[in-house]
mmCIF file of C-alpha atoms in Angstrom:
data_model
loop_
_atom_site.group_PDB
_atom_site.id
_atom_site.type_symbol
_atom_site.label_atom_id
_atom_site.label_comp_id
_atom_site.label_asym_id
_atom_site.label_seq_id
_atom_site.Cartn_x
_atom_site.Cartn_y
_atom_site.Cartn_z
ATOM 1 C CA MET A 1 -23.993 -39.839 -86.849
ATOM 2 C CA THR A 2 -21.863 -42.830 -85.853
ATOM 3 C CA ARG A 3 -18.715 -41.903 -83.979
ATOM 4 C CA GLU A 4 -15.516 -43.336 -85.428
ATOM 5 C CA PHE A 5 -12.883 -44.544 -83.008
ATOM 6 C CA LYS A 6 -9.175 -44.211 -83.606
ATOM 7 C CA PRO A 7 -7.629 -47.531 -84.641
ATOM 8 C CA GLY A 8 -5.050 -49.418 -82.605
ATOM 9 C CA PRO A 9 -2.333 -49.879 -81.644
ATOM 10 C CA TYR A 10 -2.785 -47.469 -78.754
ATOM 11 C CA ASN A 11 0.914 -46.887 -78.209
ATOM 12 C CA TYR A 12 0.352 -43.167 -78.890
ATOM 13 C CA CYS A 13 -1.455 -43.034 -75.537
ATOM 14 C CA ASP A 14 0.156 -41.486 -72.456
ATOM 15 C CA TYR A 15 -2.598 -42.836 -70.158
ATOM 16 C CA ARG A 16 -3.803 -39.405 -69.037
ATOM 17 C CA CYS A 17 -7.385 -39.612 -70.206
ATOM 18 C CA GLU A 18 -8.497 -36.608 -68.162
ATOM 19 C CA ARG A 19 -6.169 -34.369 -70.193
ATOM 20 C CA CYS A 20 -6.597 -35.977 -73.604
ATOM 21 C CA ASP A 21 -8.317 -34.071 -76.420
ATOM 22 C CA GLU A 22 -9.029 -37.287 -78.322
ATOM 23 C CA ARG A 23 -10.669 -39.361 -75.613
ATOM 24 C CA GLU A 24 -14.109 -39.132 -77.228
ATOM 25 C CA TYR A 25 -12.652 -41.002 -80.205
ATOM 26 C CA CYS A 26 -10.866 -43.619 -78.117
ATOM 27 C CA ARG A 27 -12.460 -47.040 -77.787
ATOM 28 C CA VAL A 28 -10.382 -47.877 -74.709
ATOM 29 C CA TYR A 29 -11.569 -44.722 -72.927
ATOM 30 C CA LYS A 30 -15.194 -45.453 -73.847
ATOM 31 C CA GLU A 31 -14.992 -49.015 -72.550
ATOM 32 C CA ASN A 32 -13.303 -47.896 -69.328
ATOM 33 C CA GLN A 33 -15.988 -45.270 -68.715
ATOM 34 C CA GLU A 34 -18.747 -47.799 -69.344
ATOM 35 C CA ARG A 35 -17.066 -50.213 -66.940
ATOM 36 C CA LEU A 36 -16.858 -47.521 -64.248
ATOM 37 C CA LEU A 37 -20.509 -46.603 -64.766
ATOM 38 C CA GLN A 38 -21.585 -50.224 -64.302
ATOM 39 C CA HIS A 39 -19.644 -50.417 -61.041
ATOM 40 C CA TYR A 40 -21.256 -47.250 -59.708
ATOM 41 C CA LEU A 41 -24.733 -48.459 -60.701
ATOM 42 C CA LYS A 42 -24.073 -51.681 -58.782
ATOM 43 C CA GLY A 43 -22.756 -49.745 -55.795
ATOM 44 C CA GLU A 44 -19.262 -51.165 -56.288
ATOM 45 C CA ASP A 45 -15.955 -49.436 -55.674
ATOM 46 C CA PRO A 46 -13.918 -49.766 -58.923
ATOM 47 C CA ASN A 47 -10.719 -49.463 -56.865
ATOM 48 C CA ASP A 48 -11.612 -52.366 -54.607
ATOM 49 C CA PRO A 49 -8.976 -55.104 -55.176
ATOM 50 C CA GLU A 50 -11.575 -57.807 -55.808
ATOM 51 C CA VAL A 51 -13.498 -55.633 -58.271
ATOM 52 C CA PHE A 52 -10.266 -54.612 -59.981
ATOM 53 C CA LEU A 53 -9.135 -58.231 -60.382
ATOM 54 C CA ASN A 54 -12.509 -59.192 -61.837
ATOM 55 C CA ASP A 55 -12.144 -56.364 -64.346
ATOM 56 C CA LEU A 56 -8.708 -57.656 -65.324
ATOM 57 C CA LYS A 57 -10.104 -61.147 -65.787
ATOM 58 C CA GLU A 58 -12.819 -59.829 -68.112
ATOM 59 C CA ILE A 59 -10.289 -57.778 -70.081
ATOM 60 C CA PHE A 60 -7.981 -60.785 -70.512
ATOM 61 C CA GLU A 61 -10.889 -62.973 -71.624
ATOM 62 C CA LYS A 62 -11.922 -60.357 -74.162
ATOM 63 C CA THR A 63 -8.334 -60.100 -75.396
ATOM 64 C CA LYS A 64 -8.137 -63.884 -75.810
ATOM 65 C CA ASP A 65 -11.326 -63.827 -77.862
ATOM 66 C CA MET A 66 -9.922 -61.065 -80.071
ATOM 67 C CA ILE A 67 -6.692 -63.020 -80.626
ATOM 68 C CA ARG A 68 -8.634 -66.182 -81.405
ATOM 69 C CA LYS A 69 -10.835 -64.342 -83.891
ATOM 70 C CA ALA A 70 -7.843 -62.696 -85.586
ATOM 71 C CA ALA A 71 -6.106 -66.074 -85.840
ATOM 72 C CA GLU A 72 -9.179 -67.640 -87.438
ATOM 73 C CA GLU A 73 -9.352 -64.831 -89.995
ATOM 74 C CA GLN A 74 -5.706 -65.515 -90.878
ATOM 75 C CA GLY A 75 -6.296 -69.256 -91.087
ATOM 76 C CA ILE A 76 -4.125 -69.967 -88.042
ATOM 77 C CA ASP A 77 -5.000 -72.818 -85.698
ATOM 78 C CA LEU A 78 -3.733 -71.768 -82.284
ATOM 79 C CA GLU A 79 -4.022 -75.335 -81.012
ATOM 80 C CA ASP A 80 -1.425 -76.482 -83.545
ATOM 81 C CA LEU A 81 1.187 -73.909 -82.568
ATOM 82 C CA GLU A 82 4.233 -75.452 -80.968
ATOM 83 C CA GLU A 83 5.778 -73.875 -77.918
ATOM 84 C CA ILE A 84 9.084 -72.213 -78.740
ATOM 85 C CA PRO A 85 11.930 -73.634 -76.646
ATOM 86 C CA GLU A 86 13.228 -71.056 -74.192
ATOM 87 C CA GLU A 87 16.776 -71.385 -75.526
ATOM 88 C CA GLU A 88 15.566 -70.320 -78.989
ATOM 89 C CA ILE A 89 14.082 -67.048 -77.746
ATOM 90 C CA GLU A 90 16.530 -64.233 -78.369
ATOM 91 C CA GLU A 91 17.231 -62.044 -75.374
ATOM 92 C CA PHE A 92 16.689 -58.364 -75.983
ATOM 93 C CA ASP A 93 18.634 -55.706 -74.110
ATOM 94 C CA PRO A 94 17.325 -52.140 -74.604
ATOM 95 C CA HIS A 95 20.579 -50.803 -73.175
ATOM 96 C CA ASN A 96 22.179 -51.628 -76.522
ATOM 97 C CA TYR A 97 20.572 -48.447 -77.851
ATOM 98 C CA VAL A 98 21.788 -44.939 -77.053
ATOM 99 C CA ILE A 99 18.292 -43.467 -76.894
ATOM 100 C CA TYR A 100 17.169 -45.946 -74.249
ATOM 101 C CA ASN A 101 20.220 -45.254 -72.101
ATOM 102 C CA LEU A 102 19.471 -41.529 -72.248
ATOM 103 C CA ALA A 103 15.855 -42.148 -71.230
ATOM 104 C CA TYR A 104 17.009 -44.427 -68.423
ATOM 105 C CA ASP A 105 19.563 -41.878 -67.206
ATOM 106 C CA TYR A 106 16.805 -39.263 -67.142
ATOM 107 C CA PHE A 107 14.535 -41.610 -65.206
ATOM 108 C CA ASP A 108 17.266 -42.350 -62.668
ATOM 109 C CA GLN A 109 18.140 -38.675 -62.130
ATOM 110 C CA ALA A 110 14.492 -37.649 -61.964
ATOM 111 C CA HIS A 111 13.574 -40.387 -59.514
ATOM 112 C CA LYS A 112 16.213 -39.237 -57.051
ATOM 113 C CA LEU A 113 14.980 -35.647 -57.216
ATOM 114 C CA ILE A 114 11.356 -36.746 -56.859
ATOM 115 C CA LYS A 115 12.115 -38.688 -53.684
ATOM 116 C CA LYS A 116 13.979 -35.705 -52.250
ATOM 117 C CA LEU A 117 11.182 -33.254 -53.033
ATOM 118 C CA GLU A 118 8.456 -35.573 -51.746
ATOM 119 C CA LYS A 119 10.324 -35.833 -48.468
ATOM 120 C CA GLU A 120 10.719 -32.062 -48.189
ATOM 121 C CA GLY A 121 7.225 -31.200 -49.412
ATOM 122 C CA ILE A 122 6.057 -29.951 -52.804
ATOM 123 C CA PRO A 123 5.475 -26.177 -53.037
ATOM 124 C CA GLU A 124 1.935 -25.361 -54.119
ATOM 125 C CA GLU A 125 3.290 -23.126 -56.896
ATOM 126 C CA ILE A 126 4.668 -26.118 -58.790
ATOM 127 C CA ALA A 127 2.109 -28.784 -57.851
ATOM 128 C CA GLU A 128 0.782 -29.222 -61.392
ATOM 129 C CA GLU A 129 4.236 -29.148 -62.979
ATOM 130 C CA PHE A 130 5.534 -31.635 -60.428
ATOM 131 C CA GLU A 131 2.675 -33.981 -61.313
ATOM 132 C CA ASP A 132 3.715 -33.849 -64.982
ATOM 133 C CA PHE A 133 7.350 -34.346 -64.023
ATOM 134 C CA VAL A 134 6.538 -37.445 -61.972
ATOM 135 C CA TRP A 135 4.196 -38.922 -64.559
ATOM 136 C CA TYR A 136 6.486 -38.645 -67.549
ATOM 137 C CA HIS A 137 9.762 -39.619 -65.898
ATOM 138 C CA THR A 138 8.593 -43.255 -65.907
ATOM 139 C CA LEU A 139 6.619 -43.084 -69.139
ATOM 140 C CA LEU A 140 9.587 -41.796 -71.153
ATOM 141 C CA VAL A 141 11.807 -44.736 -70.294
ATOM 142 C CA ALA A 142 8.948 -47.206 -70.812
ATOM 143 C CA LYS A 143 8.133 -45.793 -74.246
ATOM 144 C CA ALA A 144 11.817 -45.619 -75.185
ATOM 145 C CA GLY A 145 12.076 -49.297 -74.315
ATOM 146 C CA ARG A 146 9.041 -50.088 -76.460
ATOM 147 C CA LEU A 147 10.498 -48.082 -79.332
ATOM 148 C CA VAL A 148 13.869 -49.820 -79.417
ATOM 149 C CA SER A 149 12.287 -53.252 -78.983
ATOM 150 C CA SER A 150 10.405 -52.671 -82.235
ATOM 151 C CA PHE A 151 13.636 -52.197 -84.196
ATOM 152 C CA ASP A 152 14.445 -55.918 -84.069
ATOM 153 C CA ASP A 153 10.857 -57.164 -83.953
ATOM 154 C CA LYS A 154 10.497 -59.944 -86.527
ATOM 155 C CA PHE A 155 6.847 -60.676 -85.790
ATOM 156 C CA PHE A 156 5.239 -57.578 -87.327
ATOM 157 C CA ASP A 157 5.558 -56.462 -90.929
ATOM 158 C CA GLU A 158 7.297 -53.186 -91.781
ATOM 159 C CA GLU A 159 4.091 -51.179 -92.180
ATOM 160 C CA THR A 160 2.767 -52.265 -88.789
ATOM 161 C CA LYS A 161 6.104 -51.457 -87.173
ATOM 162 C CA ARG A 162 6.132 -48.038 -88.828
ATOM 163 C CA ILE A 163 2.671 -47.189 -87.487
ATOM 164 C CA GLU A 164 3.576 -48.386 -84.011
ATOM 165 C CA GLN A 165 6.868 -46.495 -83.966
ATOM 166 C CA GLU A 166 5.178 -43.285 -85.084
ATOM 167 C CA GLY A 167 2.722 -43.543 -82.204
ATOM 168 C CA THR A 168 5.474 -44.223 -79.685
ATOM 169 C CA ILE A 169 7.550 -41.313 -80.978
ATOM 170 C CA GLN A 170 4.510 -39.058 -80.660
ATOM 171 C CA VAL A 171 4.213 -39.869 -76.956
ATOM 172 C CA LEU A 172 7.950 -39.457 -76.401
ATOM 173 C CA LYS A 173 7.902 -35.992 -77.947
ATOM 174 C CA LYS A 174 4.879 -34.998 -75.891
ATOM 175 C CA GLY A 175 6.505 -36.311 -72.718
ATOM 176 C CA ILE A 176 9.736 -34.454 -73.419
ATOM 177 C CA LYS A 177 7.861 -31.215 -74.106
ATOM 178 C CA LEU A 178 5.760 -31.344 -70.935
ATOM 179 C CA SER A 179 8.695 -32.500 -68.813
ATOM 180 C CA ARG A 180 10.801 -29.624 -70.084
ATOM 181 C CA ARG A 181 8.022 -27.164 -69.311
ATOM 182 C CA ALA A 182 7.690 -28.586 -65.812
ATOM 183 C CA LEU A 183 11.430 -28.403 -65.196
ATOM 184 C CA ASP A 184 11.605 -24.804 -66.410
ATOM 185 C CA LYS A 185 8.993 -23.834 -63.816
ATOM 186 C CA MET A 186 10.701 -25.886 -61.114
ATOM 187 C CA LEU A 187 14.013 -24.224 -61.950
ATOM 188 C CA ASN A 188 12.585 -20.852 -60.944
ATOM 189 C CA GLU A 189 10.878 -22.117 -57.801
ATOM 190 C CA LEU A 190 13.512 -24.506 -56.414
ATOM 191 C CA PRO A 191 16.837 -22.669 -56.168
ATOM 192 C CA ASP A 192 18.304 -25.307 -53.848
ATOM 193 C CA ASP A 193 17.905 -27.914 -56.584
ATOM 194 C CA PHE A 194 19.187 -25.723 -59.404
ATOM 195 C CA GLN A 195 22.022 -28.004 -60.533
ATOM 196 C CA SER A 196 19.941 -31.183 -60.426
ATOM 197 C CA ILE A 197 17.248 -29.569 -62.559
ATOM 198 C CA VAL A 198 19.790 -28.166 -65.024
ATOM 199 C CA ASP A 199 21.276 -31.649 -65.406
ATOM 200 C CA LEU A 200 17.815 -33.083 -66.055
ATOM 201 C CA ILE A 201 17.095 -30.462 -68.708
ATOM 202 C CA ASP A 202 20.405 -31.279 -70.373
ATOM 203 C CA THR A 203 19.580 -35.005 -70.432
ATOM 204 C CA LEU A 204 16.155 -34.241 -71.904
ATOM 205 C CA LYS A 205 17.769 -32.155 -74.650
ATOM 206 C CA ARG A 206 20.128 -34.997 -75.499
ATOM 207 C CA LEU A 207 17.222 -37.448 -75.543
ATOM 208 C CA GLU A 208 15.257 -35.198 -77.886
ATOM 209 C CA THR A 209 18.266 -34.716 -80.161
ATOM 210 C CA GLN A 210 18.837 -38.468 -80.359
ATOM 211 C CA LEU A 211 15.172 -39.064 -81.123
ATOM 212 C CA ASN A 212 15.240 -36.569 -83.982
ATOM 213 C CA SER A 213 18.642 -37.454 -85.415
ATOM 214 C CA ASP A 214 19.362 -41.176 -85.062
ATOM 215 C CA MET A 215 17.002 -43.042 -82.755
ATOM 216 C CA LYS A 216 18.350 -46.419 -83.919
ATOM 217 C CA LYS A 217 21.944 -45.684 -82.980
ATOM 218 C CA ARG A 218 23.505 -48.479 -80.967
ATOM 219 C CA VAL A 219 25.980 -48.131 -78.139
ATOM 220 C CA ASP A 220 28.629 -50.057 -80.073
ATOM 221 C CA GLU A 221 28.433 -47.419 -82.826
ATOM 222 C CA VAL A 222 29.395 -44.551 -80.533
#
């Protein structure tokens, strides 16, 4: 039986393949595993800078071919496209949206606590939770930025934007859930950082509320 892969875009991905229940249906995961296998068979270290850069080159070449093929199917001649003058490109500021500012505030607060805890040493009892906390504190703000950038995106049609936004929201909700679980455990194990953790939980709650109530709310509407 032929295995069916999930379609793109892959914005529902949180880049933690080792913990993903859907990796067997993910084309990106399959290709990455095949690439790693080829390196091992050749006796290469996939983390070697030269090997890594060669991988990137191959990925970019493959992406260019995919774009070229898609353009041909749409009857678009890429050679005829004119370069858009820089002054005509609208600047986008994610800070215009409340939800992004909340995600950024969370990132900023979390980053300070992470640096403090890394300096002091991470208790073994919260090692796994701390890993989740670290991982998602950057991913949440990145995904929030991607979400708000799609609101004013004039390139994609409404259906494509809807699919992409749904995937991004899915990752945001997952990140909030796992971050909250991590912080709850840290709250019990790190009494000296009680207030910092409480503040982080509060920011997460506000982020979740904004996501569920009015994710498109702008700062000038507050």
